Coordinates of C-alpha atoms and ligand atoms in Angstrom, one line a residue:
M1092 CA 106.2 111.0 111.3
R1093 CA 103.8 111.0 109.0
T1094 CA 100.7 112.9 109.3
P1095 CA 97.0 110.8 109.1
L1096 CA 95.2 112.4 105.8
I1097 CA 91.6 111.2 105.8
V1098 CA 90.1 112.1 102.4
G1099 CA 86.3 112.3 101.5
N1100 CA 85.3 111.5 98.0
W1101 CA 81.8 112.1 97.5
K1102 CA 81.3 110.6 94.0
M1103 CA 78.6 112.2 91.9
N1104 CA 76.7 113.7 95.3
L1105 CA 75.1 116.7 96.2
T1106 CA 74.0 119.5 95.4
T1107 CA 75.7 122.8 95.5
K1108 CA 73.5 123.7 98.7
E1109 CA 73.5 120.4 100.5
A1110 CA 77.7 120.5 100.0
A1111 CA 78.0 124.2 101.0
S1112 CA 75.7 122.8 104.2
L1113 CA 77.9 119.9 105.1
V1114 CA 81.5 122.0 104.7
E1115 CA 79.4 123.7 107.1
K1116 CA 78.5 121.1 110.0
L1117 CA 82.3 119.6 109.2
R1118 CA 84.0 122.7 109.8
S1119 CA 82.8 122.8 113.7
R1120 CA 83.1 119.3 114.3
L1121 CA 86.3 119.3 112.7
S1122 CA 87.3 122.3 114.2
D1123 CA 90.0 120.2 117.1
T1124 CA 91.0 117.9 115.1
K1125 CA 94.1 119.7 113.8
E1126 CA 96.4 116.9 114.3
V1127 CA 94.8 115.5 110.9
E1128 CA 94.6 116.5 107.7
V1129 CA 91.5 116.4 105.5
A1130 CA 90.7 116.8 102.2
L1131 CA 87.0 116.7 100.4
C1132 CA 86.7 116.0 97.2
P1133 CA 83.7 117.0 95.7
P1134 CA 81.8 116.6 91.9
F1135 CA 83.6 119.5 89.7
T1136 CA 80.4 121.6 89.8
S1137 CA 80.2 121.9 93.6
L1138 CA 83.8 122.7 94.1
E1139 CA 83.6 126.3 94.1
T1140 CA 81.2 126.5 96.7
V1141 CA 83.1 123.7 98.9
A1142 CA 86.9 125.4 98.6
K1143 CA 85.1 128.8 99.5
T1144 CA 83.4 127.6 102.2
C1145 CA 86.3 125.6 103.4
K1146 CA 88.5 129.0 103.5
G1147 CA 89.8 129.2 106.4
S1148 CA 89.1 126.1 108.4
G1149 CA 92.4 124.4 107.0
I1150 CA 90.0 121.7 105.3
H1151 CA 92.1 120.7 101.5
V1152 CA 89.9 120.7 98.5
G1153 CA 90.8 117.8 95.7
A1154 CA 89.1 116.9 92.3
Q1155 CA 87.8 113.2 91.6
N1156 CA 89.1 113.4 88.4
M1157 CA 91.1 115.9 86.0
F1158 CA 92.8 115.5 81.9
W1159 CA 95.9 116.1 81.1
E1160 CA 95.8 119.0 79.3
D1161 CA 96.1 122.3 80.2
Q1162 CA 93.3 123.7 78.0
G1163 CA 91.9 123.4 74.2
A1164 CA 89.7 121.0 72.6
Y1165 CA 88.4 118.1 74.7
T1166 CA 84.3 118.6 75.2
G1167 CA 83.8 117.9 78.6
E1168 CA 86.8 117.9 80.2
I1169 CA 88.6 119.5 83.3
S1170 CA 92.2 120.5 83.0
P1171 CA 94.7 121.0 85.9
V1172 CA 95.1 124.8 85.9
M1173 CA 91.0 124.7 86.3
L1174 CA 91.7 122.5 89.4
K1175 CA 94.3 125.1 90.9
D1176 CA 92.3 127.9 90.0
L1177 CA 89.8 126.9 92.0
G1178 CA 91.8 126.2 94.9
C1179 CA 92.2 122.6 94.9
S1180 CA 95.1 121.1 95.9
F1181 CA 94.6 117.5 95.6
V1182 CA 93.2 114.9 92.6
I1183 CA 92.3 112.0 92.8
L1184 CA 93.1 110.0 89.6
G1185 CA 92.6 105.9 88.8
H1186 CA 89.6 105.5 91.0
S1187 CA 88.2 101.7 89.9
E1188 CA 84.7 103.5 89.1
R1189 CA 86.7 105.4 87.0
R1190 CA 88.6 102.4 85.2
Q1191 CA 85.2 100.3 85.4
F1192 CA 82.9 102.9 83.9
F1193 CA 85.3 105.1 81.9
G1194 CA 87.7 103.2 80.5
E1195 CA 90.6 104.9 82.3
T1196 CA 93.8 103.2 81.9
N1197 CA 97.3 102.9 83.8
E1198 CA 98.6 104.9 80.9
N1199 CA 96.0 107.6 81.3
V1200 CA 96.6 107.3 84.6
S1201 CA 100.7 107.7 84.9
K1202 CA 99.4 111.2 81.9
K1203 CA 97.2 112.2 85.0
V1204 CA 99.9 111.9 87.3
K1205 CA 102.5 113.9 85.8
S1206 CA 100.4 116.8 84.8
A1207 CA 99.4 117.1 88.6
L1208 CA 102.3 117.3 89.7
K1209 CA 103.5 119.6 87.0
H1210 CA 100.7 121.8 88.4
K1211 CA 101.5 121.3 92.1
L1212 CA 98.3 119.0 92.3
I1213 CA 98.7 116.3 94.8
P1214 CA 97.3 113.4 92.6
I1215 CA 95.8 110.5 95.3
I1216 CA 96.6 107.5 92.9
C1217 CA 94.3 104.5 93.4
V1218 CA 95.3 101.2 93.0
G1219 CA 93.2 97.7 94.5
E1220 CA 91.8 94.9 93.1
T1221 CA 89.0 92.4 91.7
L1222 CA 87.1 90.3 93.9
S1223 CA 88.5 87.2 91.1
Q1224 CA 91.5 88.5 90.9
R1225 CA 92.1 88.2 94.6
E1226 CA 90.3 85.0 94.4
A1227 CA 93.0 84.0 92.0
G1228 CA 95.7 85.0 94.5
E1229 CA 96.6 88.3 92.1
T1230 CA 96.2 90.8 94.6
D1231 CA 100.8 92.1 94.8
R1232 CA 100.8 91.8 90.7
V1233 CA 97.6 93.9 90.1
C1234 CA 98.9 96.6 92.9
R1235 CA 102.0 96.4 91.5
E1236 CA 101.1 97.1 87.9
Q1237 CA 99.0 99.7 88.3
L1238 CA 101.7 101.7 90.8
M1239 CA 104.6 101.1 88.8
E1240 CA 102.5 101.7 85.4
S1241 CA 100.8 105.1 86.9
L1242 CA 104.5 106.3 87.9
E1243 CA 105.8 104.9 84.4
G1244 CA 108.0 108.3 83.7
I1245 CA 108.6 109.4 87.2
D1246 CA 112.5 109.4 87.5
N1247 CA 112.1 112.0 90.5
L1248 CA 109.8 111.8 93.8
E1249 CA 110.1 113.8 97.0
G1250 CA 107.1 111.0 98.7
N1251 CA 105.4 114.0 99.9
E1252 CA 104.2 115.3 96.4
I1253 CA 101.7 111.6 96.0
V1254 CA 99.5 109.5 97.9
V1255 CA 98.8 106.3 97.0
A1256 CA 95.7 105.0 97.9
Y1257 CA 94.8 101.4 98.0
E1258 CA 91.2 100.7 97.3
P1259 CA 90.0 96.7 97.1
V1260 CA 87.1 96.7 94.4
W1261 CA 85.5 94.1 96.0
A1262 CA 85.9 96.6 99.8
I1263 CA 83.8 99.7 97.6
G1264 CA 80.6 100.6 98.6
T1265 CA 79.5 96.6 100.1
G1266 CA 79.4 96.8 103.3
R1267 CA 82.9 94.5 103.1
T1268 CA 86.7 95.7 103.9
A1269 CA 89.6 93.9 103.5
S1270 CA 90.8 92.9 107.1
P1271 CA 93.5 96.0 108.2
K1272 CA 96.5 93.0 107.7
D1273 CA 96.1 92.1 104.8
A1274 CA 95.9 96.2 103.9
D1275 CA 98.6 96.5 105.6
H1276 CA 100.0 93.3 104.0
V1277 CA 99.1 95.3 100.8
A1278 CA 100.6 99.0 101.9
N1279 CA 103.6 97.6 103.2
F1280 CA 104.2 96.1 99.9
L1281 CA 104.0 99.2 97.7
R1282 CA 106.0 101.4 100.2
L1283 CA 108.3 98.0 98.9
I1284 CA 108.1 98.8 95.5
L1285 CA 108.4 102.8 95.9
A1286 CA 111.7 102.0 97.7
N1287 CA 113.3 100.2 94.8
T1288 CA 111.7 102.1 92.4
Y1289 CA 112.5 105.6 94.0
S1290 CA 114.8 105.4 97.9
A1291 CA 113.6 104.4 101.5
R1292 CA 113.5 107.8 102.0
T1293 CA 110.7 108.3 99.0
A1294 CA 109.1 105.3 101.0
E1295 CA 109.0 106.5 103.8
R1296 CA 107.5 109.8 103.1
V1297 CA 104.2 108.7 101.0
R1298 CA 101.2 108.3 102.4
I1299 CA 99.3 105.5 101.9
L1300 CA 95.5 105.2 102.6
Y1301 CA 93.0 102.7 102.9
G1302 CA 89.2 102.6 101.2
G1303 CA 86.4 100.7 101.0
S1304 CA 83.4 100.5 103.2
V1305 CA 85.5 102.5 105.9
K1306 CA 83.3 103.9 109.1
P1307 CA 83.8 105.2 112.3
E1308 CA 83.0 101.7 113.6
N1309 CA 86.6 100.3 111.7
I1310 CA 88.9 103.3 111.0
V1311 CA 90.8 102.6 114.4
E1312 CA 91.5 99.2 113.1
F1313 CA 93.4 100.3 110.0
I1314 CA 94.4 104.2 111.2
A1315 CA 96.3 101.6 113.8
Q1316 CA 98.7 99.4 110.7
P1317 CA 101.8 100.8 110.6
N1318 CA 101.6 100.7 106.8
I1319 CA 98.1 102.8 106.4
D1320 CA 98.4 106.2 107.1
G1321 CA 94.4 107.5 106.6
A1322 CA 91.6 106.7 104.1
L1323 CA 89.6 107.5 101.3
V1324 CA 86.4 107.9 102.0
G1325 CA 83.1 107.6 100.0
G1326 CA 79.6 106.7 101.7
A1327 CA 80.1 107.6 105.1
S1328 CA 82.0 111.5 104.0
L1329 CA 78.2 112.4 102.9
K1330 CA 77.4 112.6 106.5
A1331 CA 78.9 114.9 108.7
D1332 CA 78.3 113.0 112.2
S1333 CA 80.1 109.7 110.7
F1334 CA 83.0 111.3 108.8
G1335 CA 83.6 113.5 112.3
E1336 CA 83.4 110.7 113.9
I1337 CA 86.5 109.0 111.5
V1338 CA 88.7 112.0 111.5
R1339 CA 88.4 112.6 115.1
L1340 CA 89.4 108.8 116.1
C1341 CA 92.4 108.9 114.3
V1342 CA 93.7 112.1 116.5
I1343 CA 96.4 109.9 118.7
Ligands
LIG1546 P1 82.9 103.5 100.5 O1 83.6 103.7 101.6 O2 81.7 104.1 100.2 O3 82.8 102.2 100.2 O4 83.5 103.7 98.8 C1 85.3 104.3 98.8 C2 85.4 104.6 97.6 O5 85.6 103.9 96.8 C3 86.3 105.6 98.1 O6 86.8 106.6 97.0

């Protein structure tokens, strides 16, 4: 049985003061939803504040990206050692916005995944097709390639040390979502790849999230799908009411 996981990806939003205020509000809303695991991924600038404000609440903290080296002359980058130091347990890797605006490739993602695993950070590996790829019937191929190449060179996985997020690019921030059935089809397909690459046991343990315009109005249909174990939430994670409600609706 996989524990549901709801991750808030705050993207480039909120000052430290706004971040602390949002976490305070979330703490009271999430005090009776222990069956659902929750992680907040603020920008680097408010990681420390969020980690401190989350202390004792059971809410996990994650980053939205990282570099693969531990330290060195890499101006502007943040290392896994620094993330651990701040109390992070998750890191989002390969988000489509990083691929689109910052040249992130599957090869980069694979180096970052290896580094995250070495430092016992749980990578949330993002895959997803663009609209033109979907229309060309390439969804499965693109997602398979992104997942396989992100896991390149990793020979053994138990399953609980990674999370996979299926985020169709055309559903991010657009108000459009994949149909829950289509999202479940891709999640099932990704699980089969994991079973072939590792083992059925590993595949059974990996949590696969759906992301793309998730809100309180649609979370129930997604979480009801057999292969979807939670959500990676963007816009709706910036408000305590909507994010709190999404988590609450995942309590079975
Ligand atoms: P939205 O929920 O705003 O569509 O963003 C999804 C996303 O990119 C989460 O990583």
